[in-house]
């Protein structure tokens, strides 16, 4: 009986360490990526759901659903052990790795985009003047068409006015 309780205490201590690690995963994500308050609330709810299911699963699998005080003491001690001794190193290393990965991905993205930027600049220099020439001339043509149609309408109006006087 005592060996069973000792093994349960060890299991729940390890589970406390795992819960501390899960907590740090969310902390690492918050330090590495900017999140809004809504996303933070969702992450908090997700954390509590994951840890709740994990604790209940462990209680049912290893102790047949019986709850004992020493299990929660083991959870607490495992989480405190992890938070006090291991957590800061895990966070520092993980944030550094994620920062490095973000830089590598940004560099790869720049390398992939670079040929398209060069093609865009070349096409822009080739077609900028002809396109501007066409735009300016079409504007001039439309202005002339409007002016001519306006003059014709004045002429028609004058002719109509002369006929009306007679």
PDB file of C-alpha atoms in Angstrom:
ATOM      1  CA  UNK A   1       0.000   0.000   0.000  1.00  0.00           C
ATOM      2  CA  UNK A   2       2.767   2.455   0.894  1.00  0.00           C
ATOM      3  CA  UNK A   3       4.748   1.631  -2.230  1.00  0.00           C
ATOM      4  CA  UNK A   4       1.604   2.245  -4.278  1.00  0.00           C
ATOM      5  CA  UNK A   5       1.158   5.634  -2.599  1.00  0.00           C
ATOM      6  CA  UNK A   6       4.842   6.481  -3.098  1.00  0.00           C
ATOM      7  CA  UNK A   7       4.602   5.649  -6.786  1.00  0.00           C
ATOM      8  CA  UNK A   8       1.396   7.728  -7.052  1.00  0.00           C
ATOM      9  CA  UNK A   9       3.162  10.620  -5.319  1.00  0.00           C
ATOM     10  CA  UNK A  10       6.025  10.335  -7.821  1.00  0.00           C
ATOM     11  CA  UNK A  11       3.578  10.176 -10.750  1.00  0.00           C
ATOM     12  CA  UNK A  12       1.769  13.303  -9.597  1.00  0.00           C
ATOM     13  CA  UNK A  13       5.070  15.086  -8.941  1.00  0.00           C
ATOM     14  CA  UNK A  14       6.076  14.340 -12.538  1.00  0.00           C
ATOM     15  CA  UNK A  15       2.662  15.535 -13.651  1.00  0.00           C
ATOM     16  CA  UNK A  16       3.281  18.798 -11.746  1.00  0.00           C
ATOM     17  CA  UNK A  17       6.514  19.210 -13.707  1.00  0.00           C
ATOM     18  CA  UNK A  18       4.596  18.551 -16.947  1.00  0.00           C
ATOM     19  CA  UNK A  19       1.969  21.151 -15.982  1.00  0.00           C
ATOM     20  CA  UNK A  20       4.782  23.640 -15.318  1.00  0.00           C
ATOM     21  CA  UNK A  21       6.188  22.868 -18.758  1.00  0.00           C
ATOM     22  CA  UNK A  22       2.779  23.379 -20.379  1.00  0.00           C
ATOM     23  CA  UNK A  23       2.492  26.707 -18.542  1.00  0.00           C
ATOM     24  CA  UNK A  24       5.909  27.710 -19.869  1.00  0.00           C
ATOM     25  CA  UNK A  25       4.868  26.830 -23.417  1.00  0.00           C
ATOM     26  CA  UNK A  26       2.149  29.460 -23.188  1.00  0.00           C
ATOM     27  CA  UNK A  27       4.596  31.935 -21.596  1.00  0.00           C
ATOM     28  CA  UNK A  28       7.111  31.304 -24.384  1.00  0.00           C
ATOM     29  CA  UNK A  29       4.454  31.892 -27.037  1.00  0.00           C
ATOM     30  CA  UNK A  30       3.468  35.178 -25.358  1.00  0.00           C
ATOM     31  CA  UNK A  31       7.085  36.348 -25.219  1.00  0.00           C
ATOM     32  CA  UNK A  32       7.831  35.327 -28.797  1.00  0.00           C
ATOM     33  CA  UNK A  33       4.680  36.570 -30.525  1.00  0.00           C
ATOM     34  CA  UNK A  34       2.546  39.627 -29.865  1.00  0.00           C
ATOM     35  CA  UNK A  35      -0.969  38.571 -28.927  1.00  0.00           C
ATOM     36  CA  UNK A  36      -4.114  40.519 -28.236  1.00  0.00           C
ATOM     37  CA  UNK A  37      -6.016  40.305 -24.965  1.00  0.00           C
ATOM     38  CA  UNK A  38      -8.648  38.045 -26.514  1.00  0.00           C
ATOM     39  CA  UNK A  39      -5.997  35.553 -27.644  1.00  0.00           C
ATOM     40  CA  UNK A  40      -4.466  35.664 -24.159  1.00  0.00           C
ATOM     41  CA  UNK A  41      -7.837  34.852 -22.595  1.00  0.00           C
ATOM     42  CA  UNK A  42      -8.313  31.972 -25.018  1.00  0.00           C
ATOM     43  CA  UNK A  43      -4.810  30.675 -24.206  1.00  0.00           C
ATOM     44  CA  UNK A  44      -5.578  30.838 -20.472  1.00  0.00           C
ATOM     45  CA  UNK A  45      -8.805  28.892 -20.912  1.00  0.00           C
ATOM     46  CA  UNK A  46      -6.986  26.362 -23.100  1.00  0.00           C
ATOM     47  CA  UNK A  47      -4.275  25.951 -20.440  1.00  0.00           C
ATOM     48  CA  UNK A  48      -6.811  25.257 -17.709  1.00  0.00           C
ATOM     49  CA  UNK A  49      -8.733  22.825 -19.900  1.00  0.00           C
ATOM     50  CA  UNK A  50      -5.560  20.923 -20.802  1.00  0.00           C
ATOM     51  CA  UNK A  51      -4.329  20.730 -17.207  1.00  0.00           C
ATOM     52  CA  UNK A  52      -7.759  19.806 -15.879  1.00  0.00           C
ATOM     53  CA  UNK A  53      -8.147  16.967 -18.361  1.00  0.00           C
ATOM     54  CA  UNK A  54      -4.581  15.819 -17.675  1.00  0.00           C
ATOM     55  CA  UNK A  55      -5.125  15.735 -13.901  1.00  0.00           C
ATOM     56  CA  UNK A  56      -8.478  13.950 -14.189  1.00  0.00           C
ATOM     57  CA  UNK A  57      -7.027  11.430 -16.652  1.00  0.00           C
ATOM     58  CA  UNK A  58      -4.122  10.698 -14.330  1.00  0.00           C
ATOM     59  CA  UNK A  59      -6.405  10.338 -11.306  1.00  0.00           C
ATOM     60  CA  UNK A  60      -8.661   7.876 -13.129  1.00  0.00           C
ATOM     61  CA  UNK A  61      -5.889   5.853 -14.746  1.00  0.00           C
ATOM     62  CA  UNK A  62      -3.472   5.551 -11.827  1.00  0.00           C
ATOM     63  CA  UNK A  63      -5.760   5.770  -8.767  1.00  0.00           C
ATOM     64  CA  UNK A  64      -9.122   4.568 -10.143  1.00  0.00           C
ATOM     65  CA  UNK A  65     -10.734   7.953  -9.550  1.00  0.00           C
ATOM     66  CA  UNK A  66      -9.888   8.170  -5.858  1.00  0.00           C
ATOM     67  CA  UNK A  67      -8.673  11.591  -4.810  1.00  0.00           C
ATOM     68  CA  UNK A  68      -6.036  11.829  -2.077  1.00  0.00           C
ATOM     69  CA  UNK A  69      -4.386  14.902  -0.579  1.00  0.00           C
ATOM     70  CA  UNK A  70      -0.850  13.655  -1.296  1.00  0.00           C
ATOM     71  CA  UNK A  71      -1.623  13.688  -5.037  1.00  0.00           C
ATOM     72  CA  UNK A  72      -2.217  17.452  -4.949  1.00  0.00           C
ATOM     73  CA  UNK A  73       0.856  17.911  -2.762  1.00  0.00           C
ATOM     74  CA  UNK A  74       2.830  16.029  -5.415  1.00  0.00           C
ATOM     75  CA  UNK A  75       1.360  18.230  -8.169  1.00  0.00           C
ATOM     76  CA  UNK A  76       2.260  21.352  -6.202  1.00  0.00           C
ATOM     77  CA  UNK A  77       5.796  20.197  -5.382  1.00  0.00           C
ATOM     78  CA  UNK A  78       6.453  19.128  -8.971  1.00  0.00           C
ATOM     79  CA  UNK A  79       5.207  22.442 -10.353  1.00  0.00           C
ATOM     80  CA  UNK A  80       7.245  24.414  -7.778  1.00  0.00           C
ATOM     81  CA  UNK A  81      10.355  22.333  -8.492  1.00  0.00           C
ATOM     82  CA  UNK A  82      10.005  23.026 -12.192  1.00  0.00           C
ATOM     83  CA  UNK A  83       9.199  26.737 -11.782  1.00  0.00           C
ATOM     84  CA  UNK A  84      12.043  27.439  -9.362  1.00  0.00           C
ATOM     85  CA  UNK A  85      14.819  25.379 -10.915  1.00  0.00           C
ATOM     86  CA  UNK A  86      14.150  24.730 -14.591  1.00  0.00           C
ATOM     87  CA  UNK A  87      11.617  27.242 -15.919  1.00  0.00           C
ATOM     88  CA  UNK A  88      13.854  30.264 -16.516  1.00  0.00           C
ATOM     89  CA  UNK A  89      16.355  28.216 -18.530  1.00  0.00           C
ATOM     90  CA  UNK A  90      13.643  26.613 -20.654  1.00  0.00           C
ATOM     91  CA  UNK A  91      12.101  30.015 -21.377  1.00  0.00           C
ATOM     92  CA  UNK A  92      15.429  31.679 -22.252  1.00  0.00           C
ATOM     93  CA  UNK A  93      16.530  28.866 -24.541  1.00  0.00           C
ATOM     94  CA  UNK A  94      13.122  28.507 -26.208  1.00  0.00           C
ATOM     95  CA  UNK A  95      12.685  32.241 -26.815  1.00  0.00           C
ATOM     96  CA  UNK A  96      16.195  32.388 -28.296  1.00  0.00           C
ATOM     97  CA  UNK A  97      15.485  29.409 -30.570  1.00  0.00           C
ATOM     98  CA  UNK A  98      12.156  30.879 -31.715  1.00  0.00           C
ATOM     99  CA  UNK A  99      13.827  34.258 -32.342  1.00  0.00           C
ATOM    100  CA  UNK A 100      16.509  32.544 -34.439  1.00  0.00           C
ATOM    101  CA  UNK A 101      13.864  30.582 -36.364  1.00  0.00           C
ATOM    102  CA  UNK A 102      11.910  33.789 -37.029  1.00  0.00           C
ATOM    103  CA  UNK A 103      15.078  35.416 -38.427  1.00  0.00           C
ATOM    104  CA  UNK A 104      15.841  32.377 -40.590  1.00  0.00           C
ATOM    105  CA  UNK A 105      12.273  32.291 -41.947  1.00  0.00           C
ATOM    106  CA  UNK A 106      12.396  36.038 -42.655  1.00  0.00           C
ATOM    107  CA  UNK A 107      15.701  35.579 -44.514  1.00  0.00           C
ATOM    108  CA  UNK A 108      14.302  32.679 -46.551  1.00  0.00           C
ATOM    109  CA  UNK A 109      11.234  34.780 -47.369  1.00  0.00           C
ATOM    110  CA  UNK A 110      13.458  37.680 -48.507  1.00  0.00           C
ATOM    111  CA  UNK A 111      15.500  35.309 -50.680  1.00  0.00           C
ATOM    112  CA  UNK A 112      12.333  33.922 -52.284  1.00  0.00           C
ATOM    113  CA  UNK A 113      10.824  37.386 -52.827  1.00  0.00           C
ATOM    114  CA  UNK A 114      14.046  39.019 -54.121  1.00  0.00           C
ATOM    115  CA  UNK A 115      13.792  37.787 -57.770  1.00  0.00           C
ATOM    116  CA  UNK A 116      10.201  39.028 -57.952  1.00  0.00           C
ATOM    117  CA  UNK A 117      11.283  42.426 -56.642  1.00  0.00           C
ATOM    118  CA  UNK A 118      13.964  42.681 -59.310  1.00  0.00           C
ATOM    119  CA  UNK A 119      11.506  41.668 -62.042  1.00  0.00           C
ATOM    120  CA  UNK A 120       9.036  44.253 -60.739  1.00  0.00           C
ATOM    121  CA  UNK A 121      11.680  47.010 -60.787  1.00  0.00           C
ATOM    122  CA  UNK A 122      12.748  46.086 -64.321  1.00  0.00           C
ATOM    123  CA  UNK A 123       9.168  46.008 -65.592  1.00  0.00           C
ATOM    124  CA  UNK A 124       8.441  49.267 -63.812  1.00  0.00           C
ATOM    125  CA  UNK A 125      11.360  51.036 -65.473  1.00  0.00           C
ATOM    126  CA  UNK A 126      10.472  49.586 -68.882  1.00  0.00           C
ATOM    127  CA  UNK A 127       6.755  50.292 -68.813  1.00  0.00           C
ATOM    128  CA  UNK A 128       6.478  53.376 -66.619  1.00  0.00           C
ATOM    129  CA  UNK A 129       7.062  55.974 -69.358  1.00  0.00           C
ATOM    130  CA  UNK A 130       4.862  54.338 -72.021  1.00  0.00           C
ATOM    131  CA  UNK A 131       2.024  53.840 -69.565  1.00  0.00           C
ATOM    132  CA  UNK A 132       2.260  57.419 -68.311  1.00  0.00           C
ATOM    133  CA  UNK A 133       2.399  58.613 -71.940  1.00  0.00           C
ATOM    134  CA  UNK A 134      -0.779  56.662 -72.733  1.00  0.00           C
ATOM    135  CA  UNK A 135      -2.576  57.898 -69.626  1.00  0.00           C
ATOM    136  CA  UNK A 136      -1.690  61.542 -70.238  1.00  0.00           C
ATOM    137  CA  UNK A 137      -2.668  61.389 -73.919  1.00  0.00           C
ATOM    138  CA  UNK A 138      -5.964  59.626 -73.247  1.00  0.00           C
ATOM    139  CA  UNK A 139      -6.796  62.327 -70.725  1.00  0.00           C
ATOM    140  CA  UNK A 140      -6.008  64.978 -73.349  1.00  0.00           C
ATOM    141  CA  UNK A 141      -8.130  63.177 -75.928  1.00  0.00           C
ATOM    142  CA  UNK A 142     -11.071  62.908 -73.525  1.00  0.00           C
ATOM    143  CA  UNK A 143     -10.764  66.604 -72.668  1.00  0.00           C
ATOM    144  CA  UNK A 144     -10.766  67.509 -76.359  1.00  0.00           C
ATOM    145  CA  UNK A 145     -13.762  65.264 -76.997  1.00  0.00           C
ATOM    146  CA  UNK A 146     -15.654  66.915 -74.140  1.00  0.00           C
ATOM    147  CA  UNK A 147     -14.735  70.393 -75.376  1.00  0.00           C
ATOM    148  CA  UNK A 148     -15.752  69.598 -78.975  1.00  0.00           C
ATOM    149  CA  UNK A 149     -19.046  68.062 -77.910  1.00  0.00           C
ATOM    150  CA  UNK A 150     -19.699  71.060 -75.674  1.00  0.00           C
ATOM    151  CA  UNK A 151     -18.954  73.453 -78.568  1.00  0.00           C
ATOM    152  CA  UNK A 152     -21.235  71.453 -80.855  1.00  0.00           C
ATOM    153  CA  UNK A 153     -24.005  71.623 -78.306  1.00  0.00           C
ATOM    154  CA  UNK A 154     -23.534  75.420 -78.098  1.00  0.00           C
ATOM    155  CA  UNK A 155     -23.657  75.686 -81.873  1.00  0.00           C
ATOM    156  CA  UNK A 156     -26.801  73.562 -82.000  1.00  0.00           C
ATOM    157  CA  UNK A 157     -28.327  75.681 -79.287  1.00  0.00           C
ATOM    158  CA  UNK A 158     -27.492  78.894 -81.211  1.00  0.00           C
ATOM    159  CA  UNK A 159     -28.995  77.478 -84.388  1.00  0.00           C
ATOM    160  CA  UNK A 160     -32.114  76.433 -82.485  1.00  0.00           C
ATOM    161  CA  UNK A 161     -32.341  79.862 -80.850  1.00  0.00           C
ATOM    162  CA  UNK A 162     -32.083  81.628 -84.255  1.00  0.00           C
ATOM    163  CA  UNK A 163     -34.817  79.412 -85.695  1.00  0.00           C
ATOM    164  CA  UNK A 164     -37.019  80.098 -82.706  1.00  0.00           C
ATOM    165  CA  UNK A 165     -36.716  83.911 -83.181  1.00  0.00           C
ATOM    166  CA  UNK A 166     -37.794  83.756 -86.829  1.00  0.00           C
TER     167      UNK A 166
END
